[in-house]
Amino acid sequence: MEGSELPRPYVVLSVAVSVDGYIDDMVPERLYLSNEADFDRVEVERTACDAILIGAETLRRDNPRLIIKSEERLAARKAAGKPAHLQKIVVTGSGNLDPAARFWHYGVEERRPLVYTTDTGAEKLHDRLGDLGIVVSLGETVDFGSLLDDLSNRDIGRLMIEGGTSIHTAVLEAGLADELHLAVAPLLIGQADAPRFVDPAAFPGGSRRRMHLVDVTQIGDVAVLRYLPKADSDSI
Ligand SMILES: NC(=O)c1ccc[n+]([C@@H]2O[C@H](COP(=O)([O-])OP(=O)(O)OC[C@H]3O[C@@H](n4cnc5c(N)ncnc54)[C@H](OP(=O)(O)O)[C@@H]3O)[C@@H](O)[C@H]2O)c1
């Protein structure tokens, strides 16, 4: 895919983690790490974005709708001339996505979800999804820089990334996140095979580089930390 002349979207990576660094447990029922007030804070962040992206495993495991629930926020977006809901995006290599998942059926009246995949995945998805989504192949692999270039051509200025582990890891390793919002929930998961915030990777600057912390907010029993991952702690 060709590079874009337009600026890439501003990327906000938002995640809820346990105190011991996990983003889920091993129990099949969905684990909610945050509290209600923090979910509302996340919805405010979503409302300010144009698009929201998840990985295929999060879609398969959590079956999220990824909508804005508040009527007031939907109305405010419309009044500002924006689509009420965000452009939904999923990334898959396998193309193994269930057309019955809620992702395809809520908040999609104005725009169908985008699916970034490989040539192999695209072949499978055209049959499997029909008109439910817009399938975009990025070639043999999905490179996140190319994905952002493609989004800039689709009028996406601000992108919210909401997991899971493999997506966080790839985006941070490639140095593509402009903001990192970490909601730390007062839980200890303690299960070795549970998904962590990130997998081991060669992150920019290595293990001694400190990111710039711009804000810490307490929301009930959750601490929300905001970092600028592209900036060193002593550079601002
Ligand atoms: N606490 C939180 O804030 C939070 C938020 C979101 C998710 N989660 C949790 O995160 C867990 C899932 O994390 P995960 O790492 O297993 O899954 P994930 O990151 O959601 O999705 C992984 C899948 O995305 C696709 N993918 C990722 N990078 C790709 C690339 N470069 N090219 C092509 N496809 C790519 C692949 O799909 P295919 O397998 O289809 O090829 C891969 O298997 C779940 O337990 C979920 O509950 C937690």
Coordinates of C-alpha atoms and ligand atoms in Angstrom, one line a residue:
M1 CA 0.0 0.0 0.0
E2 CA 1.3 3.5 -0.9
G3 CA 2.2 5.9 1.8
S4 CA -0.2 8.8 2.4
E5 CA 0.4 12.5 2.0
L6 CA -2.1 13.3 4.7
P7 CA -1.1 13.2 8.4
R8 CA -1.7 9.9 10.2
P9 CA -4.4 9.8 12.8
Y10 CA -3.6 10.8 16.3
V11 CA -3.5 7.5 18.2
V12 CA -4.9 7.1 21.8
L13 CA -4.2 3.7 23.2
S14 CA -6.6 3.0 26.1
V15 CA -6.5 0.0 28.4
A16 CA -7.6 -1.2 31.8
V17 CA -5.0 -3.3 33.7
S18 CA -4.8 -5.1 37.0
V19 CA -2.2 -4.0 39.5
D20 CA -0.1 -7.0 38.4
G21 CA -0.3 -6.0 34.7
Y22 CA -3.0 -8.3 33.3
I23 CA -5.9 -7.1 31.1
D24 CA -8.1 -10.2 31.5
D25 CA -8.3 -13.5 33.5
M26 CA -8.7 -17.0 32.3
V27 CA -12.4 -17.4 33.2
P28 CA -14.7 -17.5 30.1
E29 CA -17.1 -14.9 31.4
R30 CA -15.9 -11.3 30.6
L31 CA -13.9 -9.6 33.4
Y32 CA -14.7 -5.9 33.9
L33 CA -11.5 -4.4 35.4
S34 CA -12.8 -0.8 35.6
N35 CA -15.7 0.7 37.5
E36 CA -18.9 2.4 36.1
A37 CA -17.4 5.9 36.4
D38 CA -14.3 4.9 34.6
F39 CA -16.4 3.3 31.8
D40 CA -18.1 6.6 31.5
R41 CA -14.7 8.4 31.3
V42 CA -13.7 6.0 28.5
E43 CA -16.9 6.8 26.6
V44 CA -16.0 10.5 26.8
E45 CA -12.6 9.6 25.3
R46 CA -14.4 7.6 22.6
T47 CA -16.7 10.5 21.8
A48 CA -13.8 12.7 21.0
C49 CA -12.4 10.1 18.4
D50 CA -13.3 9.3 14.9
A51 CA -12.6 5.6 14.9
I52 CA -12.0 2.7 17.3
L53 CA -9.8 -0.3 16.7
I54 CA -9.6 -3.8 18.3
G55 CA -7.9 -7.1 17.5
A56 CA -9.8 -10.1 16.2
E57 CA -9.3 -12.1 19.4
T58 CA -10.9 -9.3 21.5
L59 CA -13.8 -9.4 19.1
R60 CA -14.1 -13.2 19.4
R61 CA -13.6 -13.4 23.1
D62 CA -15.5 -10.3 24.4
N63 CA -18.1 -9.8 21.6
P64 CA -18.1 -5.9 22.2
R65 CA -20.5 -3.5 20.5
L66 CA -18.1 -0.5 20.6
I67 CA -20.8 2.0 20.6
I68 CA -21.4 5.4 22.3
K69 CA -24.4 4.7 24.6
S70 CA -25.2 8.2 25.8
E71 CA -27.9 9.9 23.8
E72 CA -26.5 13.3 24.7
R73 CA -23.0 12.4 23.4
L74 CA -24.5 11.0 20.2
A75 CA -26.5 14.2 19.7
A76 CA -23.4 16.3 20.4
R77 CA -21.5 14.5 17.7
K78 CA -24.3 14.9 15.2
A79 CA -24.6 18.6 16.0
A80 CA -20.9 19.0 15.3
G81 CA -21.4 17.4 11.9
K82 CA -19.8 14.1 12.8
P83 CA -21.3 10.6 12.3
A84 CA -23.0 9.7 15.6
H85 CA -21.0 6.5 16.1
L86 CA -17.3 5.8 15.6
Q87 CA -15.8 4.1 12.6
K88 CA -15.3 0.6 13.9
I89 CA -12.1 -1.3 12.9
V90 CA -10.9 -4.8 13.5
V91 CA -7.6 -6.4 12.5
T92 CA -7.3 -10.1 11.6
G93 CA -4.9 -12.3 9.7
S94 CA -6.9 -15.5 9.7
G95 CA -10.2 -13.9 8.6
N96 CA -11.9 -16.0 11.3
L97 CA -14.6 -13.5 12.3
D98 CA -18.2 -14.4 13.1
P99 CA -20.8 -12.5 11.1
A100 CA -23.2 -12.9 14.0
A101 CA -20.9 -11.0 16.4
R102 CA -22.4 -7.8 17.9
F103 CA -19.6 -5.7 16.4
W104 CA -21.3 -5.8 12.9
H105 CA -24.8 -5.0 14.1
Y106 CA -24.7 -2.0 16.4
G107 CA -23.9 1.6 15.6
V108 CA -23.2 0.8 11.9
E109 CA -26.1 2.6 10.3
E110 CA -23.9 5.4 8.9
R111 CA -20.7 3.4 8.2
R112 CA -19.8 -0.3 8.0
P113 CA -16.9 -1.5 10.0
L114 CA -13.5 -1.7 8.4
V115 CA -11.5 -5.0 8.5
Y116 CA -7.8 -4.7 8.0
T117 CA -6.3 -8.1 6.9
T118 CA -3.9 -10.0 4.7
D119 CA -4.5 -11.2 1.1
T120 CA -5.3 -14.7 2.6
G121 CA -7.7 -13.3 5.2
A122 CA -9.4 -11.1 2.6
E123 CA -10.3 -14.1 0.4
K124 CA -12.1 -15.8 3.3
L125 CA -13.7 -12.6 4.6
H126 CA -15.4 -11.6 1.3
D127 CA -17.5 -14.8 1.5
R128 CA -17.9 -14.8 5.3
L129 CA -18.9 -11.2 5.9
G130 CA -20.7 -10.3 2.7
D131 CA -21.8 -6.6 3.0
L132 CA -21.3 -6.4 6.8
G133 CA -17.8 -4.9 6.6
I134 CA -15.3 -3.2 4.2
V135 CA -12.4 -5.5 3.8
V136 CA -9.0 -3.9 3.2
S137 CA -6.0 -6.2 2.5
L138 CA -2.6 -4.7 3.3
G139 CA -0.8 -7.5 1.5
E140 CA 1.1 -10.4 3.1
T141 CA 1.0 -8.9 6.6
V142 CA -0.9 -6.1 8.4
D143 CA 1.6 -3.3 9.1
F144 CA 0.2 -0.8 11.5
G145 CA 2.0 2.2 9.8
S146 CA 0.3 1.2 6.5
L147 CA -3.0 0.8 8.4
L148 CA -2.7 4.4 9.8
D149 CA -1.8 5.7 6.3
D150 CA -5.0 4.1 4.9
L151 CA -7.1 5.6 7.7
S152 CA -5.7 9.1 7.0
N153 CA -7.2 8.7 3.5
R154 CA -10.6 7.9 5.1
D155 CA -10.9 11.1 7.0
I156 CA -9.9 9.6 10.4
G157 CA -8.1 12.2 12.5
R158 CA -8.2 10.6 15.9
L159 CA -8.1 6.9 16.6
M160 CA -8.8 5.1 19.8
I161 CA -7.1 1.7 20.2
E162 CA -8.7 -0.6 22.7
G163 CA -6.8 -3.9 22.7
G164 CA -5.9 -6.6 23.1
T165 CA -2.3 -7.6 24.0
S166 CA -1.0 -8.2 20.5
I167 CA -2.4 -4.9 19.2
H168 CA -1.0 -2.9 22.2
T169 CA 2.4 -4.6 21.7
A170 CA 2.6 -4.0 17.9
V171 CA 1.5 -0.3 18.2
L172 CA 3.9 0.5 21.0
E173 CA 6.8 -1.4 19.5
A174 CA 6.3 0.6 16.2
G175 CA 6.2 3.8 18.2
L176 CA 2.8 4.7 16.8
A177 CA 0.8 5.6 20.0
D178 CA 0.6 9.4 20.7
E179 CA -1.2 8.9 24.1
L180 CA -1.4 5.9 26.5
H181 CA -4.3 5.9 29.0
L182 CA -3.8 3.2 31.6
A183 CA -6.6 2.6 34.0
V184 CA -5.1 0.6 36.9
A185 CA -7.8 -1.5 38.7
P186 CA -7.3 -2.7 42.2
L187 CA -7.1 -6.4 41.3
L188 CA -4.5 -9.1 41.4
I189 CA -5.1 -11.6 38.6
G190 CA -2.1 -13.8 39.3
Q191 CA -2.7 -16.3 36.4
A192 CA 0.5 -16.9 34.4
D193 CA -1.4 -17.6 31.1
A194 CA -3.8 -14.6 31.4
P195 CA -3.3 -11.8 28.8
R196 CA -0.9 -9.1 29.9
F197 CA -1.0 -5.4 28.8
V198 CA 1.9 -6.1 26.4
D199 CA 4.0 -9.1 25.4
P200 CA 7.8 -8.9 25.4
A201 CA 9.0 -6.7 22.6
A202 CA 11.8 -4.3 21.5
F203 CA 10.0 -1.1 22.5
P204 CA 11.6 2.2 21.3
G205 CA 14.4 3.3 23.6
G206 CA 14.5 0.0 25.5
S207 CA 14.0 -0.7 29.2
R208 CA 15.7 2.4 30.6
R209 CA 13.6 5.0 28.7
R210 CA 11.0 6.7 30.8
M211 CA 7.8 8.0 29.1
H212 CA 6.4 11.4 29.9
L213 CA 3.6 11.2 32.5
V214 CA 1.1 14.0 31.9
D215 CA -1.8 13.2 34.3
V216 CA -2.9 11.0 37.2
T217 CA -6.6 10.9 38.1
Q218 CA -8.4 8.9 40.7
I219 CA -11.8 7.6 39.7
G220 CA -13.3 5.7 42.6
D221 CA -11.0 2.7 43.1
V222 CA -9.3 3.1 39.7
A223 CA -6.2 5.2 39.0
V224 CA -6.0 6.6 35.4
L225 CA -2.5 7.4 34.2
R226 CA -1.9 9.3 31.0
Y227 CA 1.4 9.0 29.2
L228 CA 2.9 10.5 26.1
P229 CA 4.8 7.4 24.8
K230 CA 6.7 9.3 22.1
A231 CA 8.2 11.8 24.6
D232 CA 11.0 11.1 27.1
S233 CA 10.2 12.1 30.7
D234 CA 12.9 14.8 30.7
S235 CA 12.2 16.2 27.2
I236 CA 9.2 18.3 28.1
Ligands
LIG1 N1 -8.5 -4.7 29.8 C1 -8.7 -4.1 28.6 O1 -8.7 -2.9 28.5 C2 -8.8 -5.0 27.4 C3 -9.2 -4.4 26.2 C4 -9.2 -5.2 25.0 C5 -9.0 -6.5 25.1 N2 -8.7 -7.1 26.3 C6 -8.4 -8.5 26.4 O2 -7.3 -8.8 25.5 C7 -7.4 -10.2 25.2 C8 -7.1 -10.4 23.8 O3 -5.7 -10.1 23.5 P1 -5.0 -10.9 22.4 O4 -3.6 -10.4 22.3 O5 -5.2 -12.4 22.6 O6 -5.8 -10.5 21.1 P2 -6.1 -9.2 20.2 O7 -4.9 -8.3 20.3 O8 -7.4 -8.6 20.6 O9 -6.3 -9.9 18.8 C9 -5.2 -10.7 18.3 C10 -5.6 -11.0 16.9 O10 -5.6 -9.8 16.1 C11 -5.1 -10.1 14.8 N3 -3.9 -9.4 14.6 C12 -3.1 -8.7 15.5 N4 -2.1 -8.2 14.9 C13 -2.1 -8.5 13.6 C14 -1.3 -8.3 12.5 N5 -0.2 -7.5 12.5 N6 -1.7 -8.8 11.3 C15 -2.8 -9.6 11.2 N7 -3.6 -9.8 12.2 C16 -3.3 -9.3 13.4 C17 -4.9 -11.6 14.8 O11 -6.2 -12.1 14.4 P3 -6.5 -13.6 13.8 O12 -6.2 -14.5 14.9 O13 -7.9 -13.5 13.3 O14 -5.5 -13.8 12.6 C18 -4.6 -11.9 16.2 O15 -4.8 -13.3 16.6 C19 -8.8 -10.7 25.6 O16 -8.7 -11.4 26.8 C20 -9.5 -9.4 25.9 O17 -10.5 -9.5 26.9 C21 -8.6 -6.3 27.4

